[in-house]
XYZ file of C-alpha atoms in Angstrom:
388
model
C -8.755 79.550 20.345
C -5.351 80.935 20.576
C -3.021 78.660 21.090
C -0.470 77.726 24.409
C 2.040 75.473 24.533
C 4.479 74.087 26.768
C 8.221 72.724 26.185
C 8.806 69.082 27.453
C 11.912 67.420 26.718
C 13.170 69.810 24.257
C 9.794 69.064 22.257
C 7.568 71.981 21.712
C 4.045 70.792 22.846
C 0.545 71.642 22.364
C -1.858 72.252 24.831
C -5.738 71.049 24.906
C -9.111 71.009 26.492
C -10.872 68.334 29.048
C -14.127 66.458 28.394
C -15.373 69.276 31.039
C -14.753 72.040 28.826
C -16.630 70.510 25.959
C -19.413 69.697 27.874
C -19.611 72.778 29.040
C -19.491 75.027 25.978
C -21.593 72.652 24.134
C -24.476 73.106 27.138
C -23.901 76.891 26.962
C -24.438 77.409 23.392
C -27.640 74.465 23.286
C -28.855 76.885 26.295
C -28.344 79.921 23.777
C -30.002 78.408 20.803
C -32.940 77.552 22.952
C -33.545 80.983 24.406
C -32.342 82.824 21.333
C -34.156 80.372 18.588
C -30.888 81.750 16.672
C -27.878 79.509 15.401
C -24.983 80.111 17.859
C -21.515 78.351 15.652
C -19.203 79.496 18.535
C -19.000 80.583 22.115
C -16.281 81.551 24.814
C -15.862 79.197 27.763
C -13.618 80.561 30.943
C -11.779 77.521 32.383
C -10.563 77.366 36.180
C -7.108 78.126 34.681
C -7.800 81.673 33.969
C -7.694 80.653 30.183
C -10.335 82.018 28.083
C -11.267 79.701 25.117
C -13.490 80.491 21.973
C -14.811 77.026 20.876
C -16.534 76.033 17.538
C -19.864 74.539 18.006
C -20.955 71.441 15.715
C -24.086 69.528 14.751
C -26.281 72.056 15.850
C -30.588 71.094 15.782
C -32.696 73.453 17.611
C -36.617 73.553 18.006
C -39.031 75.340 20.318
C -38.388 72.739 22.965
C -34.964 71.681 22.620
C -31.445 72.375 20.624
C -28.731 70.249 21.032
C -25.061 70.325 19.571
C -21.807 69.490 19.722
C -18.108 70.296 21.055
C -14.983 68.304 19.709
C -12.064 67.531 22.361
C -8.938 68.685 21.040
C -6.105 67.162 23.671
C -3.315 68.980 22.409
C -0.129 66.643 21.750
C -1.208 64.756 25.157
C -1.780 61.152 23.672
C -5.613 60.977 25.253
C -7.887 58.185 23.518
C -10.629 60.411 24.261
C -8.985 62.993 21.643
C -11.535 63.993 18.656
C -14.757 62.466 20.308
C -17.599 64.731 20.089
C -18.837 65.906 23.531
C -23.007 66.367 23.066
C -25.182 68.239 25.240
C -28.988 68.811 24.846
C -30.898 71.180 26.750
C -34.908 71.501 26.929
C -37.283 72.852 28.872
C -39.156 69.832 29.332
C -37.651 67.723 31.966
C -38.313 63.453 31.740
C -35.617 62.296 34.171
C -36.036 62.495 37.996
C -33.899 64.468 40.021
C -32.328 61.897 41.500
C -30.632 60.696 38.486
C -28.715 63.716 38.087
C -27.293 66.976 39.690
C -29.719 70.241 40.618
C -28.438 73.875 40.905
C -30.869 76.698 41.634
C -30.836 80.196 42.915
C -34.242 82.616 43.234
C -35.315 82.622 39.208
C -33.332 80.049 37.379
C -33.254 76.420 38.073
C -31.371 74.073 36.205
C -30.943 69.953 35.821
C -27.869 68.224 35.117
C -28.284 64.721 33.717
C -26.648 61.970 32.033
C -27.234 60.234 28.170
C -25.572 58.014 26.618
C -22.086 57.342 26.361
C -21.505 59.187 30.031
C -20.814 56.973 32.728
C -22.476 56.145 36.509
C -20.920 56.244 39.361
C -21.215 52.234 40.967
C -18.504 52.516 43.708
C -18.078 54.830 46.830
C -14.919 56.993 47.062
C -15.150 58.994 43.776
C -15.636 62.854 43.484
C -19.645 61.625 42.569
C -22.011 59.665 44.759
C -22.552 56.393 43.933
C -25.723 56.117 41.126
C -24.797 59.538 39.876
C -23.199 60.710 36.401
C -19.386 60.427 35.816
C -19.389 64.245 35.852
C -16.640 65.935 38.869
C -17.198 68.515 40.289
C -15.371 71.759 38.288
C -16.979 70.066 35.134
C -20.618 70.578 36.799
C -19.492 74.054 38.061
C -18.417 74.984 34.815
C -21.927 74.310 32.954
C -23.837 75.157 35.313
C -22.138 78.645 35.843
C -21.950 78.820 31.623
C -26.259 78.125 31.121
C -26.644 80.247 33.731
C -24.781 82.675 32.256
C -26.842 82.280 28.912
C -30.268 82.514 30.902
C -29.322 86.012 32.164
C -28.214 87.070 28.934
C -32.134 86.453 27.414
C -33.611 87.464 30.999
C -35.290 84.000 31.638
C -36.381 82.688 34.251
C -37.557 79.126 34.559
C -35.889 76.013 34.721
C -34.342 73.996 32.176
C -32.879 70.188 31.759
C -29.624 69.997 30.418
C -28.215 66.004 29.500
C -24.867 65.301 27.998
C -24.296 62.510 25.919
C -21.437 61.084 23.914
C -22.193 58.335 21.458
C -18.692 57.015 21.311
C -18.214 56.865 25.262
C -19.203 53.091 25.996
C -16.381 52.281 23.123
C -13.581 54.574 24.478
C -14.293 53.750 28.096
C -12.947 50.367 27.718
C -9.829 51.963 27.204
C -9.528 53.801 30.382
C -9.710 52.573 34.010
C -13.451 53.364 34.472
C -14.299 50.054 34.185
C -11.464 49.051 37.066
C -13.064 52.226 39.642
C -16.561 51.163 39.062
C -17.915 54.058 36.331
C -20.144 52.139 33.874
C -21.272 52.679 31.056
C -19.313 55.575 29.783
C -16.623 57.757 29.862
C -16.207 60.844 32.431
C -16.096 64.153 32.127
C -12.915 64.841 34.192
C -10.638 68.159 34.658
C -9.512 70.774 37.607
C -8.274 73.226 35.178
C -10.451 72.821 32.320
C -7.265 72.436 30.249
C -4.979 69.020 29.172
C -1.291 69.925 29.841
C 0.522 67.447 26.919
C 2.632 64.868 28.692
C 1.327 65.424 32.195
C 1.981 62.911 34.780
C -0.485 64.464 36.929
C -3.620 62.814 35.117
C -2.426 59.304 35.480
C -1.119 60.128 39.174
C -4.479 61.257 40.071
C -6.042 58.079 38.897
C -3.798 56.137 41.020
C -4.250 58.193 43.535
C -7.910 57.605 42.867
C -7.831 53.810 43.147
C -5.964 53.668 46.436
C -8.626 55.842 47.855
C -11.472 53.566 46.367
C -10.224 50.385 47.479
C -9.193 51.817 51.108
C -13.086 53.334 51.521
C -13.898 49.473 50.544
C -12.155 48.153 53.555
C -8.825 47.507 52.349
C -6.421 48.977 54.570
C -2.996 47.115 53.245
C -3.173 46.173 49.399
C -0.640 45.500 46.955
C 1.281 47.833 44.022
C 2.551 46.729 40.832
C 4.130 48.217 38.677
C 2.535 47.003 35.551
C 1.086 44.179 33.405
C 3.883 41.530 34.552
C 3.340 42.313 38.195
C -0.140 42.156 37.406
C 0.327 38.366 35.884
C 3.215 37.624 38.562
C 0.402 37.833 41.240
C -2.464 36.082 39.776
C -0.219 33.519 38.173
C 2.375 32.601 40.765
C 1.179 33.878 43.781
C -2.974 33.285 43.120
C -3.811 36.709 44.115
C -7.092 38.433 43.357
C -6.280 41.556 40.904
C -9.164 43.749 42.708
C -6.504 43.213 45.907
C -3.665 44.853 43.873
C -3.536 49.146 41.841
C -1.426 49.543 39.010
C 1.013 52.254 39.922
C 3.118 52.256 36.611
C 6.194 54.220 37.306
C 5.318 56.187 40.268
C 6.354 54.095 43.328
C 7.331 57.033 45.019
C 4.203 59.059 44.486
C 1.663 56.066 45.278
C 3.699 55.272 48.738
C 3.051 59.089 49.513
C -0.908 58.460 48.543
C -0.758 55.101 50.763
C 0.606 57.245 53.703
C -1.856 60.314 52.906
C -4.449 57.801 53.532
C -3.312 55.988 56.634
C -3.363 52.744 55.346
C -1.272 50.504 57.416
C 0.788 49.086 54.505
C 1.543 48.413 50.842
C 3.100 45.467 49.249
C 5.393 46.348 46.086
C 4.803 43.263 43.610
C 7.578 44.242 40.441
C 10.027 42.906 37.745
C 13.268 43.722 38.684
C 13.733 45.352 35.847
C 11.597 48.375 37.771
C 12.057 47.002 40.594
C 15.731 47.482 41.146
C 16.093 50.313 40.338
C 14.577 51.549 43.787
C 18.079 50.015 45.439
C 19.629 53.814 43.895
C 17.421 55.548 45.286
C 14.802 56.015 42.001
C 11.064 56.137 42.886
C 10.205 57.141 39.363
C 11.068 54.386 37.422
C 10.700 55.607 33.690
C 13.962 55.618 31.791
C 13.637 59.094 30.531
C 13.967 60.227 34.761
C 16.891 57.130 35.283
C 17.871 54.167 35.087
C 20.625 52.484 37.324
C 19.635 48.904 36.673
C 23.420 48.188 36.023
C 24.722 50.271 38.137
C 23.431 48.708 41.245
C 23.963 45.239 39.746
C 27.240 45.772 39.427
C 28.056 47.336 43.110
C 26.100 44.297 44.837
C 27.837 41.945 42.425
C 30.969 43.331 43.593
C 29.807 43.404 46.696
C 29.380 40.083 46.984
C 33.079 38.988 45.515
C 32.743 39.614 41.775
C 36.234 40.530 39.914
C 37.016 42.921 37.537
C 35.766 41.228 34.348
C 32.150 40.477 35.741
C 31.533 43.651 37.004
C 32.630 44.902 33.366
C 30.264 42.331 32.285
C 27.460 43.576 33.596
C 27.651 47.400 33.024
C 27.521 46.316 29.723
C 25.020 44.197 29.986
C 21.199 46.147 27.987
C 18.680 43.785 30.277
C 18.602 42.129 33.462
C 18.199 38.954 31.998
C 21.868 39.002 30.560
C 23.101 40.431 34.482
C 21.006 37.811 36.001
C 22.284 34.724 33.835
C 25.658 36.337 34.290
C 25.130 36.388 38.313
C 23.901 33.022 37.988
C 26.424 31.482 36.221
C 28.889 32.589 38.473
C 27.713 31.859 41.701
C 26.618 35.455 42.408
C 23.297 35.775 42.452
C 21.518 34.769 46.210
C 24.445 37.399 47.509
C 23.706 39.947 45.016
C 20.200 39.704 45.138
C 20.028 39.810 49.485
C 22.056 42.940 49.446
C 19.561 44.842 47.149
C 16.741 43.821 48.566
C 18.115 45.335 51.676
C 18.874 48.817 49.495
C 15.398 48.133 48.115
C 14.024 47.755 51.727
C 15.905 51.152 53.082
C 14.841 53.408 50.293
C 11.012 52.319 50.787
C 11.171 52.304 54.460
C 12.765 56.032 54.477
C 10.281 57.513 51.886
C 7.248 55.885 53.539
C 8.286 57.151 57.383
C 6.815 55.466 60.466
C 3.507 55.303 59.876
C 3.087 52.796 56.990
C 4.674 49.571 56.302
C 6.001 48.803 52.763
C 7.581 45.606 51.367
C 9.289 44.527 48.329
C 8.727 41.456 46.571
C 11.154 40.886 42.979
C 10.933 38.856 40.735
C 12.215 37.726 36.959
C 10.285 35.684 34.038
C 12.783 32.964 33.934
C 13.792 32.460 37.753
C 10.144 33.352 39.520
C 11.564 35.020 43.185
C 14.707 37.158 43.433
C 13.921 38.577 46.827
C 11.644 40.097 49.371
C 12.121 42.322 52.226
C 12.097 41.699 55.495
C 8.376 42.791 55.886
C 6.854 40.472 52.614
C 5.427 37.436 54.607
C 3.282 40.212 57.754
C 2.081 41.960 55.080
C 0.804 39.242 52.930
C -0.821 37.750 55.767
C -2.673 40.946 56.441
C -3.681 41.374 52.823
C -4.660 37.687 52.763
């Protein structure tokens, strides 16, 4: 395929193909083998991007009744764990699995059935792109092979039906590396995309998931639930504040976008469970909270310390402080830190309030390893009551 790339932080970066597009170029030259009885050791897949891609076909078997083969993902320089699997399809013309186990597209001659092997996993929760019992396989991703075998029946005139079932033996192994497991696919991996394509360094495919989750959870029932930011929010709330983790989505370092989901979706509030080290950095203003987009985390230290009475020398102090632990046990020390702390969680409280508008209510909670509690917002204690 030719290749595209993108520039990212002054890094020259690769671009790649989804789970989608291997599934689908893999079912499109089975479907050709089949019909043909000829080996097929390439074939060109159009993606939803407008991006034509010619992709090599491996561990090709074909018979009378069946061929299967195989694509390999190629992510690009995105860091995917699902990079170098091989996607597998099979297609037959005899058909063992009932309809209701997969996905059915027809038109006056051809009629074709979309189905699920090993490896690919089944939908158990509502609020996914896929009914609940079906295959882990969206929407474009069906489009796509559907439209591709269909495109390889009309180029051999048949008519007839034919069963097509993707499988990828390494699936049940990767998927425990992705949030499947946490949004209720089992058993597998998905095949995912919108473009067909994997942009290298996207935030959009882990924003999407989140989005994903809030969306689950609120077709559950859940109409306030809690955000952390990460693992030690995630341990914060189980540990010190004995909350179930199926209450609470992971939102990494997208505050800002989540809130947006939360209001998207009407819920009537979200509960922000974080490390100050993320956490304050919201008091500036940052709803991305990676440090390659800002940081602030002395910076607003420093103001509220002054603020609240610190001299010269502390305030020094602390913008040279490299972690919040050394600003903390400096505000500590010198009587600083209830002040300091009640003042930013008041910034904290006006930056959520303002990007979340009128029709959601968001709260703050802060906390540190070594003290527990920094602060909450005004709005912490109504909104843990309505979470429960």
């Amino acid at each position: 395929m030719e290749e595209m790339y993108v520039y990212k932080n002054q890094k020259k970066l690769r671009w790649g193909y989804t789970t989608g597009t291997c599934g689908t170029a893999a079912s499109m030259a089975a479907a050709l083998m089949l019909l043909g009885q000829k080996r097929v050791g390439q074939v060109k897949v159009s993606t939803p991007k407008g991006v034509d891609l010619d992709l090599e076909i491996e561990e090709i078997r074909f018979t009378k009744e069946q061929a299967v083969c195989a694509v390999r993902k190629d992510s690009g320089d995105d860091p995917d764990v699902t990079n170098g699997i091989a996607i597998y399809s099979r297609v037959s013309f005899r058909d063992d699995k009932p309809e209701t186990e997969g996905y059915i597209w027809e038109n006056e001659v051809i009629r074709l059935h979309l189905t699920a092997g090993e490896g690919v996993g089944i939908v158990t929760k509502p609020g996914l792109a896929c009914e609940v019992g079906k295959p882990a396989i969206n929407p474009v991703p069906r489009e796509m092979i559907f439209t591709h075998v269909e495109r390889a029946c009309r180029q051999h005139g048949f008519q007839g039906s034919l069963h097509i079932e993707i499988f990828i033996p390494q699936g049940i192994e990767i998927s425990k590396k992705t949030f499947n497991p946490r949004m209720g696919i089992k058993g597998g991996i998905s095949l995912l995309g919108t473009s067909g394509m994997v942009e290298p360094m996207s935030e959009k495919a882990l924003t999407d998931t989140i989005q994903l989750e809030l969306h689950q959870k609120h077709v559950a029932g859940l109409k306030s639930m809690i955000l952390t930011p990460g693992n030690y929010g995630n341990d914060f709330l189980r540990q010190t504040l004995g909350y179930d983790q199926e209450l609470a989505v992971k939102c990494s370092n997208y505050i800002g976008d989540a809130i947006d989901d939360g209001v998207r979706l009407k819920m009537d509030g979200l509960l922000l469970v974080g490390h100050i080290g993320k956490l304050v950095k919201i008091a500036a203003g940052v709803m991305n909270t990676h440090s390659r987009q800002a940081d602030a985390r002395m910076e607003v230290l420093a103001v509220h310390a002054a603020m609240a009475g610190a001299d010269r020398e502390t305030v020094c102090a602390l913008m040279k402080c490299f972690t919040t632990k050394e600003a903390l046990d400096i505000l500590e020390e010198r009587g600083l830190l209830e002040e300091t702390m009640r003042t930013v969680m008041e910034k904290i409280e006006y930056h959520l309030a303002k990007r979340a508008g009128e029709k959601m209510k968001v709260g703050a909670l802060m906390f540190s390893d070594e003290l527990g509690v920094l602060g909450k917002t005004s709005l912490v204690d109504k909104l843990r009551e309505k979470i429960g």
